[in-house]
Structure formats: structure tokens, C-alpha cells
Amino acid sequence: EFDTKDIGYAKLSKENPNLLYTTITPFGQTGARRHWKGNALTTAAMSGLLYLNGLPEEPPNQPAAEQSYHMASLVGAWGTLIALQDRFNTGQGSRIDVSIQEAASMATVQTANPNFYTWHKQIPTRGGMRHFGSRHLYLCKDGKWVSISIRPVRWTEFAQWLKDEEVTPDLTGDEWLDPFYRRDHQDEIELAHADLAGKYNRDELVDLGQSKRMLMVPVNQVNELSEHTQLRERGFFQDVTYEEVGRVLEHPGPAYQFSKTMPSSYVRAPRVGEHNSEIFAKYLKLDDAELRNLRDRGVI
């Protein structure tokens, strides 16, 4: 498809041998399925990710937030960075061909470990929320939700807390010290955790759990995130002026702070084609006639 539009790697690399050319397509540019169309759902299905996602008693579930696209984006970024280093070393460009199906399959490496079949003759299946500890969302007394993730190192203290709260079932028996027993009896653990969450308002439970060094965090709504004290004190949100609409909007910033490379200012989102002249004329040295030609052909 890229070649038919005269923007294929073979053509462009003749003009610029230093070119780094990255494409991200459903099934890559080679192989029997290279001409197949696809989207986040179909590539997740064919990667095996969809088959492993969801509850074991239900049909496969599409992973939320178009995970196969995000995996492919990461692979594309990694591949391009590696190619950039290679160009620095050799002076030559590279062709980076990313298959969304292959990229999404990387997300199944742990769950779909081939040793499941090699060693145990078991085909990996949907595990739902089964885990050696506990990891799930629970509804609190005030109608809000809390995320609880109990690591094995905290299991004994957590089970005792549940008993002190008169939560059922009792998880303090010696059998519960075995992580494989906990994995196989996850449904009982979920009942106990749901019982605990139902006794408290969300923020109350989070504060109490964190005071006991338990990993509990609130499930925030968008307005709660905007008002979050921690984010406000870190200066995560910044005002940005949109002169064309006469409004000042808050933009989220980076999730990390570097001592020497923090952005000095935040800018509004660019308008469509706003920087075309700067990029194509200043950096690519295209003249007005060439730009008109590209516009007429629908390239830009």
C-alpha cells in the first residue's frame, strides 16, 4: 500500500539513504497475512491476548484501552530508537516493520508461557482474577471503589486484620499460608475482601489500609484526579492559554520530574497542519510548488 502511494521505503530511501522508516500495520509488511485488514480487536484475538483475557467461565474479552495498539506503539518506538543508534554508528538508515499482532503477543509471554504445555501438558486459559495474593476492585460502603493488591509478604498481617474485622471467611488457617492454596481458593479470598470493603467508605478504608502498610488505593473519578492533593502539590497540572477560543485550559504534565530536563513551559495542542511550513520548508527544503503538489495529491 505504501509503495502504491509512492511513499514506500524502497523509493524514499533512494532519495535519502539515512532515512529511518517505521511502519505499524496489523500484520506487518511481509508474510501471508500482510494484506489483511485489522484493528485492535482482531490483532488482540490473533495474538492470543484476547483468549487469555477475562473470566474462565465467560467468553474471551477484548483487553481494555486498545492494548494491542499500545504494545505496537512501544515496539515501534523501541525499534526506531535502536535504528537511530545504528544510524549514529553506521551512517545508514533502516526499515522498521512492526506487526501489531506480533507486538500484542509479547503481552502474553508470562501468561501463555510455553512451559505450561511443555511441562504440564496444559493449554493456558483465562485465569480471571486468580493470583497468589489478591488483586481486584471492591465496592465500598459509600458506592465508591477501592483497588486492593496484597503481596505475599503481607499476607499474614492482612489475614489477621480481616479476622479482627470479623470478616468471613476466616483466612488465618495454616492452609492459607500456601500460595498455591490461595490461588486455588481465590473465590473465598474475594468474598472476604468484598466484605471488608463494604464495611468502610472508600477514603476511610484506603487511609486505614495504608496505615497498616497494605497496598490500597482509591479508584478516582476524573474530577477527583483533578483535585488530587499530591498531583496539585507536585505542580502536575499547568495552565495553558488557547487564544483562538479565549480560554485557559489545564494540561497534565509528565509523571516524573528530572532535575535538569523538565519542560520550561507548556504549550497548547497544535492546530491541523499548523507546522507544515516550518517542517517541510525549513527542514525538508521543499518549495511552494512542491508543497502545492503534495496538497493536491492528498499527502499533506
mmCIF file of C-alpha atoms in Angstrom:
data_model
loop_
_atom_site.group_PDB
_atom_site.id
_atom_site.type_symbol
_atom_site.label_atom_id
_atom_site.label_comp_id
_atom_site.label_asym_id
_atom_site.label_seq_id
_atom_site.Cartn_x
_atom_site.Cartn_y
_atom_site.Cartn_z
ATOM 1 C CA GLU A 1 0.000 0.000 0.000
ATOM 2 C CA PHE A 2 2.814 2.408 0.807
ATOM 3 C CA ASP A 3 4.537 1.613 -2.471
ATOM 4 C CA THR A 4 1.362 2.309 -4.457
ATOM 5 C CA LYS A 5 1.270 5.797 -2.936
ATOM 6 C CA ASP A 6 4.929 6.409 -3.832
ATOM 7 C CA ILE A 7 5.891 6.634 -0.173
ATOM 8 C CA GLY A 8 7.409 3.157 0.187
ATOM 9 C CA TYR A 9 10.790 2.619 1.774
ATOM 10 C CA ALA A 10 12.471 1.489 -1.444
ATOM 11 C CA LYS A 11 11.625 4.750 -3.193
ATOM 12 C CA LEU A 12 12.216 7.133 -0.308
ATOM 13 C CA SER A 13 15.484 5.540 0.792
ATOM 14 C CA LYS A 14 16.930 6.175 -2.667
ATOM 15 C CA GLU A 15 16.348 9.868 -2.086
ATOM 16 C CA ASN A 16 17.641 9.704 1.487
ATOM 17 C CA PRO A 17 19.825 6.704 2.440
ATOM 18 C CA ASN A 18 19.837 7.928 6.062
ATOM 19 C CA LEU A 19 16.064 7.572 6.321
ATOM 20 C CA LEU A 20 14.557 5.774 9.320
ATOM 21 C CA TYR A 21 11.267 4.372 8.033
ATOM 22 C CA THR A 22 8.879 2.891 10.606
ATOM 23 C CA THR A 23 5.501 1.389 9.752
ATOM 24 C CA ILE A 24 2.971 -0.130 12.143
ATOM 25 C CA THR A 25 0.339 -2.288 10.441
ATOM 26 C CA PRO A 26 -1.970 -5.098 11.609
ATOM 27 C CA PHE A 27 0.174 -7.977 10.303
ATOM 28 C CA GLY A 28 3.350 -6.328 9.091
ATOM 29 C CA GLN A 29 4.595 -5.786 5.562
ATOM 30 C CA THR A 30 5.737 -9.368 4.899
ATOM 31 C CA GLY A 31 4.176 -12.786 5.345
ATOM 32 C CA ALA A 32 0.972 -14.443 4.182
ATOM 33 C CA ARG A 33 -1.329 -12.047 6.056
ATOM 34 C CA ARG A 34 0.384 -8.793 5.146
ATOM 35 C CA HIS A 35 -2.637 -7.725 3.050
ATOM 36 C CA TRP A 36 -5.194 -8.459 5.768
ATOM 37 C CA LYS A 37 -7.006 -5.572 7.371
ATOM 38 C CA GLY A 38 -7.231 -5.446 11.147
ATOM 39 C CA ASN A 39 -7.868 -3.381 14.247
ATOM 40 C CA ALA A 40 -7.256 -3.556 17.996
ATOM 41 C CA LEU A 41 -9.825 -6.343 18.408
ATOM 42 C CA THR A 42 -8.672 -8.620 15.586
ATOM 43 C CA THR A 43 -4.975 -8.246 16.363
ATOM 44 C CA ALA A 44 -5.594 -8.900 20.066
ATOM 45 C CA ALA A 45 -7.522 -12.030 19.097
ATOM 46 C CA MET A 46 -4.874 -13.358 16.731
ATOM 47 C CA SER A 47 -2.057 -12.570 19.152
ATOM 48 C CA GLY A 48 -3.598 -14.771 21.846
ATOM 49 C CA LEU A 49 -4.120 -11.822 24.171
ATOM 50 C CA LEU A 50 -7.913 -11.871 23.840
ATOM 51 C CA TYR A 51 -8.079 -15.622 24.533
ATOM 52 C CA LEU A 52 -6.299 -15.125 27.868
ATOM 53 C CA ASN A 53 -8.307 -12.091 28.971
ATOM 54 C CA GLY A 54 -11.403 -12.389 31.140
ATOM 55 C CA LEU A 55 -13.037 -14.823 33.499
ATOM 56 C CA PRO A 56 -12.599 -18.562 32.883
ATOM 57 C CA GLU A 57 -16.349 -19.224 32.796
ATOM 58 C CA GLU A 58 -17.011 -16.488 30.220
ATOM 59 C CA PRO A 59 -16.064 -15.976 26.557
ATOM 60 C CA PRO A 60 -12.796 -14.166 25.773
ATOM 61 C CA ASN A 61 -12.809 -10.436 26.478
ATOM 62 C CA GLN A 62 -11.258 -7.665 24.456
ATOM 63 C CA PRO A 63 -8.481 -6.075 26.554
ATOM 64 C CA ALA A 64 -9.386 -2.556 27.609
ATOM 65 C CA ALA A 65 -7.877 0.605 26.131
ATOM 66 C CA GLU A 66 -6.814 -0.984 22.811
ATOM 67 C CA GLN A 67 -3.804 -2.697 24.358
ATOM 68 C CA SER A 68 -2.566 -4.191 21.097
ATOM 69 C CA TYR A 69 -2.173 -0.668 19.678
ATOM 70 C CA HIS A 70 -0.203 0.430 22.725
ATOM 71 C CA MET A 71 2.069 -2.611 22.527
ATOM 72 C CA ALA A 72 2.720 -1.900 18.852
ATOM 73 C CA SER A 73 3.478 1.749 19.635
ATOM 74 C CA LEU A 74 6.058 0.694 22.218
ATOM 75 C CA VAL A 75 7.683 -1.750 19.810
ATOM 76 C CA GLY A 76 7.729 0.923 17.117
ATOM 77 C CA ALA A 77 9.389 3.391 19.491
ATOM 78 C CA TRP A 78 11.950 0.839 20.667
ATOM 79 C CA GLY A 79 12.766 -0.242 17.136
ATOM 80 C CA THR A 80 13.162 3.331 15.940
ATOM 81 C CA LEU A 81 15.461 4.209 18.848
ATOM 82 C CA ILE A 82 17.622 1.170 18.098
ATOM 83 C CA ALA A 83 17.713 2.167 14.427
ATOM 84 C CA LEU A 84 18.659 5.706 15.437
ATOM 85 C CA GLN A 85 21.647 4.381 17.369
ATOM 86 C CA ASP A 86 22.582 2.164 14.435
ATOM 87 C CA ARG A 87 22.467 5.152 12.102
ATOM 88 C CA PHE A 88 24.720 7.038 14.508
ATOM 89 C CA ASN A 89 27.204 4.146 14.338
ATOM 90 C CA THR A 90 26.987 3.322 10.623
ATOM 91 C CA GLY A 91 25.548 6.385 8.925
ATOM 92 C CA GLN A 92 22.870 4.228 7.281
ATOM 93 C CA GLY A 93 19.102 4.335 7.597
ATOM 94 C CA SER A 94 16.842 1.420 8.481
ATOM 95 C CA ARG A 95 13.445 -0.069 7.738
ATOM 96 C CA ILE A 96 11.409 -0.842 10.888
ATOM 97 C CA ASP A 97 8.417 -3.077 10.151
ATOM 98 C CA VAL A 98 6.094 -3.574 13.142
ATOM 99 C CA SER A 99 3.272 -6.130 13.173
ATOM 100 C CA ILE A 100 0.569 -5.259 15.714
ATOM 101 C CA GLN A 101 -0.248 -8.970 16.035
ATOM 102 C CA GLU A 102 3.343 -9.837 16.939
ATOM 103 C CA ALA A 103 3.668 -6.872 19.291
ATOM 104 C CA ALA A 104 0.482 -7.826 21.145
ATOM 105 C CA SER A 105 1.696 -11.392 21.509
ATOM 106 C CA MET A 106 4.521 -10.041 23.673
ATOM 107 C CA ALA A 107 1.907 -9.248 26.321
ATOM 108 C CA THR A 108 1.116 -12.957 26.595
ATOM 109 C CA VAL A 109 4.672 -14.125 27.296
ATOM 110 C CA GLN A 110 4.142 -14.599 31.023
ATOM 111 C CA THR A 111 0.557 -15.859 30.969
ATOM 112 C CA ALA A 112 0.993 -18.028 27.882
ATOM 113 C CA ASN A 113 4.393 -19.351 28.891
ATOM 114 C CA PRO A 114 5.013 -22.370 26.632
ATOM 115 C CA ASN A 115 6.259 -24.309 29.640
ATOM 116 C CA PHE A 116 2.644 -24.671 30.738
ATOM 117 C CA TYR A 117 2.237 -27.140 27.903
ATOM 118 C CA THR A 118 5.802 -28.475 27.748
ATOM 119 C CA TRP A 119 5.922 -29.327 31.431
ATOM 120 C CA HIS A 120 2.300 -29.784 32.467
ATOM 121 C CA LYS A 121 0.504 -30.559 29.173
ATOM 122 C CA GLN A 122 -1.870 -27.688 29.973
ATOM 123 C CA ILE A 123 -3.053 -25.098 27.475
ATOM 124 C CA PRO A 124 -3.097 -21.661 29.171
ATOM 125 C CA THR A 125 -6.628 -20.393 29.788
ATOM 126 C CA ARG A 126 -8.321 -17.319 31.152
ATOM 127 C CA GLY A 127 -7.451 -17.008 34.820
ATOM 128 C CA GLY A 128 -9.835 -14.226 35.771
ATOM 129 C CA MET A 129 -8.558 -12.581 38.922
ATOM 130 C CA ARG A 130 -6.784 -15.644 40.303
ATOM 131 C CA HIS A 131 -3.465 -14.644 41.783
ATOM 132 C CA PHE A 132 -1.080 -15.747 44.504
ATOM 133 C CA GLY A 133 -2.103 -12.754 46.583
ATOM 134 C CA SER A 134 -5.143 -10.657 45.824
ATOM 135 C CA ARG A 135 -5.750 -8.030 43.199
ATOM 136 C CA HIS A 136 -9.175 -6.716 42.410
ATOM 137 C CA LEU A 137 -11.581 -3.775 42.665
ATOM 138 C CA TYR A 138 -14.079 -3.700 45.505
ATOM 139 C CA LEU A 139 -17.221 -1.665 46.129
ATOM 140 C CA CYS A 140 -17.142 0.351 49.346
ATOM 141 C CA LYS A 141 -19.967 1.437 51.621
ATOM 142 C CA ASP A 142 -20.232 4.888 50.024
ATOM 143 C CA GLY A 143 -20.596 3.496 46.491
ATOM 144 C CA LYS A 144 -17.002 4.249 45.516
ATOM 145 C CA TRP A 145 -14.373 1.694 44.566
ATOM 146 C CA VAL A 146 -11.022 0.690 46.006
ATOM 147 C CA SER A 147 -8.159 -1.281 44.475
ATOM 148 C CA ILE A 148 -6.543 -3.823 46.788
ATOM 149 C CA SER A 149 -3.356 -5.680 45.903
ATOM 150 C CA ILE A 150 -1.964 -7.796 48.722
ATOM 151 C CA ARG A 151 1.524 -9.099 48.133
ATOM 152 C CA PRO A 152 2.548 -12.449 49.633
ATOM 153 C CA VAL A 153 4.906 -10.776 52.109
ATOM 154 C CA ARG A 154 1.902 -9.003 53.694
ATOM 155 C CA TRP A 155 -0.490 -11.937 53.641
ATOM 156 C CA THR A 156 -0.275 -12.936 57.333
ATOM 157 C CA GLU A 157 -0.857 -9.395 58.605
ATOM 158 C CA PHE A 158 -3.683 -8.868 56.140
ATOM 159 C CA ALA A 159 -5.447 -12.110 57.069
ATOM 160 C CA GLN A 160 -5.225 -11.179 60.755
ATOM 161 C CA TRP A 161 -6.701 -7.758 60.021
ATOM 162 C CA LEU A 162 -9.615 -9.417 58.249
ATOM 163 C CA LYS A 163 -10.173 -11.654 61.280
ATOM 164 C CA ASP A 164 -10.063 -8.661 63.632
ATOM 165 C CA GLU A 165 -12.741 -7.037 61.476
ATOM 166 C CA GLU A 166 -14.851 -10.219 61.817
ATOM 167 C CA VAL A 167 -14.764 -10.683 58.075
ATOM 168 C CA THR A 168 -15.850 -14.015 56.664
ATOM 169 C CA PRO A 169 -14.490 -16.415 55.671
ATOM 170 C CA ASP A 170 -11.575 -16.689 58.106
ATOM 171 C CA LEU A 171 -8.282 -16.738 56.182
ATOM 172 C CA THR A 172 -5.881 -17.217 59.098
ATOM 173 C CA GLY A 173 -5.644 -21.026 58.960
ATOM 174 C CA ASP A 174 -2.294 -22.628 58.175
ATOM 175 C CA GLU A 175 -3.552 -23.812 54.796
ATOM 176 C CA TRP A 176 -3.803 -20.185 53.654
ATOM 177 C CA LEU A 177 -0.050 -19.727 54.089
ATOM 178 C CA ASP A 178 0.440 -21.852 50.983
ATOM 179 C CA PRO A 179 0.376 -19.513 47.935
ATOM 180 C CA PHE A 180 -0.871 -22.297 45.676
ATOM 181 C CA TYR A 181 -3.756 -22.957 48.063
ATOM 182 C CA ARG A 182 -4.627 -19.252 47.948
ATOM 183 C CA ARG A 183 -4.536 -19.302 44.168
ATOM 184 C CA ASP A 184 -6.884 -22.282 44.024
ATOM 185 C CA HIS A 185 -9.292 -20.737 46.579
ATOM 186 C CA GLN A 186 -9.289 -17.209 45.197
ATOM 187 C CA ASP A 187 -13.087 -17.030 45.240
ATOM 188 C CA GLU A 188 -13.101 -17.253 49.045
ATOM 189 C CA ILE A 189 -10.463 -14.531 49.268
ATOM 190 C CA GLU A 190 -12.548 -12.285 47.036
ATOM 191 C CA LEU A 191 -15.584 -12.761 49.292
ATOM 192 C CA ALA A 192 -13.560 -11.763 52.350
ATOM 193 C CA HIS A 193 -12.136 -8.687 50.662
ATOM 194 C CA ALA A 194 -15.532 -7.606 49.392
ATOM 195 C CA ASP A 195 -16.887 -7.983 52.932
ATOM 196 C CA LEU A 196 -14.093 -5.756 54.277
ATOM 197 C CA ALA A 197 -14.622 -3.073 51.621
ATOM 198 C CA GLY A 198 -18.350 -2.987 52.334
ATOM 199 C CA LYS A 199 -17.699 -2.021 55.955
ATOM 200 C CA TYR A 200 -15.956 1.274 55.142
ATOM 201 C CA ASN A 201 -16.206 4.347 52.982
ATOM 202 C CA ARG A 202 -13.528 4.324 50.305
ATOM 203 C CA ASP A 203 -11.184 7.006 51.617
ATOM 204 C CA GLU A 204 -11.523 5.696 55.153
ATOM 205 C CA LEU A 205 -10.530 2.196 54.038
ATOM 206 C CA VAL A 206 -7.606 3.486 51.973
ATOM 207 C CA ASP A 207 -6.231 5.522 54.882
ATOM 208 C CA LEU A 208 -6.641 2.622 57.287
ATOM 209 C CA GLY A 209 -5.114 0.088 54.916
ATOM 210 C CA GLN A 210 -2.135 2.275 54.073
ATOM 211 C CA SER A 211 -1.526 2.897 57.784
ATOM 212 C CA LYS A 212 -1.106 -0.884 58.042
ATOM 213 C CA ARG A 213 1.304 -0.860 55.053
ATOM 214 C CA MET A 214 -1.238 -2.561 52.800
ATOM 215 C CA LEU A 215 -1.327 -1.643 49.119
ATOM 216 C CA MET A 216 -4.725 0.015 48.808
ATOM 217 C CA VAL A 217 -5.529 2.922 46.527
ATOM 218 C CA PRO A 218 -8.746 4.690 45.560
ATOM 219 C CA VAL A 219 -10.283 4.329 42.121
ATOM 220 C CA ASN A 220 -10.511 8.020 41.275
ATOM 221 C CA GLN A 221 -13.026 9.665 39.010
ATOM 222 C CA VAL A 222 -11.757 12.357 36.643
ATOM 223 C CA ASN A 223 -12.838 15.225 38.889
ATOM 224 C CA GLU A 224 -11.155 13.567 41.883
ATOM 225 C CA LEU A 225 -7.940 13.196 39.910
ATOM 226 C CA SER A 226 -8.045 16.890 39.024
ATOM 227 C CA GLU A 227 -8.415 17.770 42.707
ATOM 228 C CA HIS A 228 -5.832 15.276 43.948
ATOM 229 C CA THR A 229 -3.652 16.886 46.630
ATOM 230 C CA GLN A 230 -0.489 15.001 45.648
ATOM 231 C CA LEU A 231 -0.752 15.989 41.987
ATOM 232 C CA ARG A 232 -1.518 19.598 42.887
ATOM 233 C CA GLU A 233 1.447 19.918 45.223
ATOM 234 C CA ARG A 234 3.779 18.489 42.580
ATOM 235 C CA GLY A 235 2.564 21.025 40.012
ATOM 236 C CA PHE A 236 1.350 18.274 37.702
ATOM 237 C CA PHE A 237 -1.371 20.444 36.156
ATOM 238 C CA GLN A 238 -0.392 23.594 34.272
ATOM 239 C CA ASP A 239 -2.492 26.404 32.788
ATOM 240 C CA VAL A 240 -2.248 26.785 29.010
ATOM 241 C CA THR A 241 -3.846 29.661 27.111
ATOM 242 C CA TYR A 242 -5.826 28.944 23.934
ATOM 243 C CA GLU A 243 -6.037 32.390 22.391
ATOM 244 C CA GLU A 244 -8.209 31.319 19.459
ATOM 245 C CA VAL A 245 -11.026 30.288 21.812
ATOM 246 C CA GLY A 246 -10.253 32.736 24.593
ATOM 247 C CA ARG A 247 -9.879 30.086 27.269
ATOM 248 C CA VAL A 248 -7.279 28.859 29.710
ATOM 249 C CA LEU A 249 -7.210 25.067 30.000
ATOM 250 C CA GLU A 250 -5.272 22.844 32.357
ATOM 251 C CA HIS A 251 -2.855 20.360 30.832
ATOM 252 C CA PRO A 252 -1.456 17.286 32.588
ATOM 253 C CA GLY A 253 2.304 17.127 32.795
ATOM 254 C CA PRO A 254 4.858 14.298 32.878
ATOM 255 C CA ALA A 255 4.597 11.658 35.579
ATOM 256 C CA TYR A 256 8.234 12.175 36.575
ATOM 257 C CA GLN A 257 10.468 15.119 37.390
ATOM 258 C CA PHE A 258 14.064 15.416 36.244
ATOM 259 C CA SER A 259 16.459 17.847 37.873
ATOM 260 C CA LYS A 260 17.855 19.254 34.621
ATOM 261 C CA THR A 261 15.447 18.441 31.799
ATOM 262 C CA MET A 262 11.996 19.453 32.994
ATOM 263 C CA PRO A 263 9.943 21.303 30.349
ATOM 264 C CA SER A 264 10.195 25.049 30.833
ATOM 265 C CA SER A 265 6.668 25.708 29.645
ATOM 266 C CA TYR A 266 3.528 24.013 28.397
ATOM 267 C CA VAL A 267 2.022 24.859 25.021
ATOM 268 C CA ARG A 268 -1.406 24.347 23.541
ATOM 269 C CA ALA A 269 -2.193 21.465 21.216
ATOM 270 C CA PRO A 270 -1.207 22.293 17.613
ATOM 271 C CA ARG A 271 -3.849 23.002 15.008
ATOM 272 C CA VAL A 272 -4.115 20.717 11.991
ATOM 273 C CA GLY A 273 -1.243 21.485 9.632
ATOM 274 C CA GLU A 274 -0.008 24.354 11.794
ATOM 275 C CA HIS A 275 3.659 23.403 11.476
ATOM 276 C CA ASN A 276 3.624 22.191 7.879
ATOM 277 C CA SER A 277 5.520 25.182 6.521
ATOM 278 C CA GLU A 278 8.138 25.028 9.245
ATOM 279 C CA ILE A 279 8.821 21.326 8.821
ATOM 280 C CA PHE A 280 8.505 20.955 5.056
ATOM 281 C CA ALA A 281 10.046 24.262 4.012
ATOM 282 C CA LYS A 282 12.612 24.962 6.715
ATOM 283 C CA TYR A 283 13.836 21.455 7.427
ATOM 284 C CA LEU A 284 12.977 19.463 4.279
ATOM 285 C CA LYS A 285 13.695 22.414 1.948
ATOM 286 C CA LEU A 286 10.534 21.959 -0.135
ATOM 287 C CA ASP A 287 9.474 24.981 -2.184
ATOM 288 C CA ASP A 288 5.923 26.308 -2.635
ATOM 289 C CA ALA A 289 5.336 24.339 -5.843
ATOM 290 C CA GLU A 290 6.330 21.079 -4.180
ATOM 291 C CA LEU A 291 4.087 21.806 -1.200
ATOM 292 C CA ARG A 292 1.126 22.542 -3.512
ATOM 293 C CA ASN A 293 1.796 19.270 -5.329
ATOM 294 C CA LEU A 294 1.720 17.343 -2.048
ATOM 295 C CA ARG A 295 -1.527 19.053 -1.011
ATOM 296 C CA ASP A 296 -3.153 18.361 -4.378
ATOM 297 C CA ARG A 297 -2.237 14.678 -4.057
ATOM 298 C CA GLY A 298 -3.602 14.496 -0.532
ATOM 299 C CA VAL A 299 -0.219 13.672 1.005
ATOM 300 C CA ILE A 300 -0.398 16.620 3.420
#
